[in-house]
Amino acid sequence: DAGVIQSPRHEVTEMGQEVTLRCKLISGHNSLFWYRQTMMRGLELLIYFNNNVPIDDSGMPEDRFSAKMPNASFSTLKIQPSEPRDSAVYFCASSLEPAVGTEAFFGQGTRLTVV
Amino acid sequence: AQSVTQLDSQVPVFEEAPVELRCNYSSSVSVYLFWYVQYPNQGLQLLLKYLSGSTLVKGINGFEAEFNKSQTSFHLRKPSVHISDTAEYFCAVSDSNYQLIWGAGTKLIIKP
């Protein structure tokens, strides 16, 4: 398996534009996490899906952010409209069914810059 | 709720010297602990984990960590670091829902 695949790796967009980040899970994994990483706030969990269902979205900053899992192997994180403070590296991670010791496998991240 | 504290935001160390990265967690009846490493411009990857059994856990790249229940610590150690160990290291604890609670990270800086 190629691991968790994120696209694009880098995105530069203008304030107010819609941004869509994409993530392909490892085959057979059924848990999906979206994280945001910044210098100021570190690693923040945005949303967690299990079996395509959002379980915990308490980390989603505001209504401008939305995440979906249209199928078991793919997820999108959308920001509309984007703002400069959304600039960060966004990671998705997948894992098997949550259990003791379950390891999360991370993608390489999408570096988003909103100008 | 669980919490994880990494006391040092940066640890500079000379190449081939030993290093210890500190991690403390809030106490809980059962705890599962992890160390992840993030190399520059990469995602995080698992270094090692403690679930039960021996309190000394060995991981990849020569790293090890010791679970100390009385001190609620899970410090990461390596006897001799290399320039390739330059990375950010994250301690994490698994909560009752098996989700990971993350520390703020420690940047390991290797001086030649």
Coordinates of C-alpha atoms in Angstrom, one line a residue:
Chain A
D1 CA 0.0 0.0 0.0
A2 CA 1.3 3.5 -0.8
G3 CA 0.2 4.8 2.6
V4 CA -2.1 7.8 3.2
I5 CA -2.1 10.0 0.2
Q6 CA -2.9 13.7 0.4
S7 CA -3.3 16.2 -2.4
P8 CA -2.2 18.7 -3.2
R9 CA 1.1 18.9 -1.3
H10 CA 1.1 22.7 -1.6
E11 CA -1.7 25.1 -2.2
V12 CA -1.5 28.9 -2.4
T13 CA -4.8 30.7 -2.7
E14 CA -6.3 34.2 -2.3
M15 CA -8.4 35.1 0.6
G16 CA -12.0 34.4 0.0
Q17 CA -11.4 31.5 -2.4
E18 CA -12.7 28.0 -1.8
V19 CA -10.0 25.4 -0.9
T20 CA -10.5 21.6 -1.1
L21 CA -7.9 19.3 0.4
R22 CA -8.1 15.6 -0.4
C23 CA -7.1 12.4 1.4
K24 CA -7.0 8.8 0.4
L25 CA -7.0 6.3 3.3
I26 CA -4.9 3.2 3.5
S27 CA -7.0 0.3 2.2
G28 CA -8.8 -1.5 5.0
H29 CA -8.6 1.4 7.5
N30 CA -11.9 2.7 8.7
S31 CA -10.9 5.7 10.9
L32 CA -9.9 9.0 9.5
F33 CA -8.5 12.1 11.3
W34 CA -7.9 15.6 9.9
Y35 CA -5.3 17.6 11.8
R36 CA -4.0 21.2 11.4
Q37 CA -0.5 22.1 12.4
T38 CA 0.8 25.6 13.0
M39 CA 3.8 27.1 14.8
M40 CA 1.5 28.9 17.3
R41 CA -1.0 26.1 18.1
G42 CA 0.9 22.9 17.3
L43 CA -1.1 19.9 16.2
E44 CA -4.8 20.2 16.5
L45 CA -7.4 17.5 15.7
L46 CA -10.1 19.0 13.5
I47 CA -12.4 16.1 12.9
Y48 CA -12.5 12.3 13.4
F49 CA -14.5 9.9 11.3
N50 CA -15.2 6.2 12.0
N51 CA -16.8 4.1 9.3
N52 CA -17.5 7.2 7.2
V53 CA -19.5 8.8 10.1
P54 CA -18.2 12.0 11.8
I55 CA -17.7 11.1 15.5
D56 CA -16.0 14.2 16.8
D57 CA -16.0 17.5 15.0
S58 CA -15.4 19.7 18.0
G59 CA -12.1 20.8 16.6
M60 CA -13.5 22.3 13.4
P61 CA -12.8 26.0 13.8
E62 CA -16.0 27.4 12.4
D63 CA -18.7 27.0 9.7
R64 CA -16.2 27.9 7.0
F65 CA -14.7 24.4 7.5
S66 CA -16.4 21.2 6.4
A67 CA -15.3 17.6 6.0
K68 CA -16.8 14.7 4.2
M69 CA -16.2 11.0 3.5
P70 CA -18.1 10.2 0.4
N71 CA -16.8 6.6 0.5
A72 CA -14.7 4.4 2.8
S73 CA -11.4 5.3 1.2
F74 CA -11.6 9.0 0.5
S75 CA -12.1 12.3 2.4
T76 CA -12.2 16.0 1.6
L77 CA -11.7 19.0 3.9
K78 CA -13.1 22.2 2.4
I79 CA -12.6 25.8 3.5
Q80 CA -15.0 28.3 2.1
P81 CA -14.2 31.2 2.2
S82 CA -10.5 30.9 3.1
E83 CA -8.8 33.4 5.3
P84 CA -5.1 34.2 5.9
R85 CA -5.3 32.7 9.4
D86 CA -6.2 29.3 7.8
S87 CA -2.6 29.1 6.6
A88 CA -1.2 25.9 8.1
V89 CA -0.1 22.4 7.2
Y90 CA -3.1 20.1 7.1
F91 CA -2.6 16.4 7.8
C92 CA -4.9 13.5 7.4
A93 CA -4.3 10.2 9.2
S94 CA -6.0 6.8 9.0
S95 CA -6.1 3.8 11.3
L96 CA -7.8 0.5 11.8
E97 CA -10.8 0.3 14.1
P98 CA -10.0 2.2 17.3
A99 CA -8.6 -0.2 19.9
V100 CA -5.8 -0.4 22.4
G101 CA -2.5 0.5 20.6
T102 CA -4.0 1.4 17.3
E103 CA -1.4 3.3 15.3
A104 CA -2.3 6.3 13.2
F105 CA -0.7 6.5 9.8
F106 CA -0.2 10.1 8.5
G107 CA -0.1 11.5 5.1
Q108 CA 2.7 13.9 4.1
G109 CA 0.4 16.9 4.6
T110 CA -0.9 19.8 2.5
R111 CA 0.8 23.1 3.1
L112 CA -1.9 25.8 2.6
T113 CA -1.0 29.4 2.2
V114 CA -3.8 32.0 2.0
V115 CA -2.7 35.4 0.9
Chain B
A1 CA -9.6 14.4 30.5
Q2 CA -6.2 13.2 29.6
S3 CA -3.4 15.7 28.9
V4 CA 0.2 15.4 27.8
T5 CA 3.0 17.8 28.7
Q6 CA 6.3 18.0 26.8
L7 CA 8.4 20.2 29.0
D8 CA 10.9 21.2 26.4
S9 CA 10.0 22.9 23.1
Q10 CA 13.6 22.5 21.9
V11 CA 16.5 20.3 22.9
P12 CA 19.9 21.0 21.3
V13 CA 22.5 18.2 21.6
F14 CA 25.8 17.4 20.1
E15 CA 26.1 14.6 17.6
E16 CA 26.9 11.2 19.2
A17 CA 25.8 12.5 22.6
P18 CA 22.9 11.0 24.5
V19 CA 19.5 12.6 24.6
E20 CA 16.3 12.5 26.7
L21 CA 13.1 14.0 25.6
R22 CA 10.6 14.4 28.5
C23 CA 6.9 13.6 28.5
N24 CA 4.5 13.6 31.3
Y25 CA 0.8 12.7 31.2
S26 CA -2.2 13.2 33.5
S27 CA -2.8 10.0 35.5
S28 CA -5.4 7.5 34.6
V29 CA -6.4 4.0 35.5
S30 CA -5.2 2.6 32.1
V31 CA -2.9 4.5 29.8
Y32 CA -1.4 3.8 26.5
L33 CA 1.5 5.9 25.4
F34 CA 3.1 6.7 22.1
W35 CA 6.0 8.6 20.6
Y36 CA 5.8 9.8 17.1
V37 CA 8.5 11.5 15.0
Q38 CA 8.1 14.2 12.3
Y39 CA 11.0 14.7 10.0
P40 CA 11.1 18.0 8.1
N41 CA 8.3 18.4 5.6
Q42 CA 6.9 15.0 6.4
G43 CA 3.9 13.6 8.3
L44 CA 4.2 11.9 11.7
Q45 CA 5.3 8.3 12.0
L46 CA 5.2 6.0 15.0
L47 CA 8.5 5.6 16.8
L48 CA 7.3 3.3 19.7
K49 CA 4.4 2.6 22.0
Y50 CA 3.6 1.3 25.4
L51 CA 0.5 -0.8 26.0
S52 CA 1.4 -3.1 28.8
G53 CA 4.1 -5.4 30.1
S54 CA 7.8 -4.3 30.2
T55 CA 8.1 -0.7 31.1
L56 CA 11.1 -0.3 28.8
V57 CA 10.0 -0.1 25.2
K58 CA 12.3 -0.2 22.3
G59 CA 11.5 1.5 19.0
I60 CA 12.9 2.2 15.6
N61 CA 16.2 4.0 15.0
G62 CA 17.7 3.1 18.3
F63 CA 15.2 5.0 20.5
E64 CA 13.7 3.7 23.7
A65 CA 11.3 5.0 26.3
E66 CA 10.5 4.1 29.8
F67 CA 7.0 4.1 31.3
N68 CA 7.1 5.3 34.9
K69 CA 3.6 5.0 36.5
S70 CA 4.5 6.6 39.8
Q71 CA 6.0 9.7 38.0
T72 CA 3.4 9.6 35.2
S73 CA 6.2 9.9 32.7
F74 CA 7.2 8.4 29.4
H75 CA 10.6 9.9 28.6
L76 CA 12.2 9.1 25.2
R77 CA 16.0 8.3 25.1
K78 CA 18.7 7.6 22.7
P79 CA 22.3 6.8 23.8
S80 CA 24.0 8.4 20.8
V81 CA 22.2 10.8 18.3
H82 CA 23.0 11.3 14.7
I83 CA 22.4 14.3 12.4
S84 CA 19.6 12.2 10.8
D85 CA 17.6 12.3 14.1
T86 CA 16.9 16.0 13.6
A87 CA 13.1 16.1 13.8
E88 CA 10.2 17.0 16.0
Y89 CA 9.1 14.4 18.5
F90 CA 5.5 14.1 19.8
C91 CA 4.4 12.3 22.8
A92 CA 0.7 11.1 22.8
V93 CA -1.6 9.3 25.1
S94 CA -4.6 7.2 24.1
D95 CA -7.9 8.1 25.9
S96 CA -10.8 5.9 26.7
N97 CA -12.1 6.3 23.1
Y98 CA -8.7 5.3 21.8
Q99 CA -8.2 8.7 20.3
L100 CA -4.7 10.2 20.6
I101 CA -4.1 13.2 22.9
W102 CA -1.0 15.0 21.7
G103 CA 1.8 16.9 23.4
A104 CA 3.1 20.1 22.0
G105 CA 6.2 18.5 20.5
T106 CA 9.9 18.8 21.1
K107 CA 12.3 19.8 18.4
L108 CA 15.5 17.9 18.6
I109 CA 18.4 19.9 17.2
I110 CA 21.6 18.1 16.5
K111 CA 24.8 20.2 16.7
P112 CA 27.8 19.0 14.7

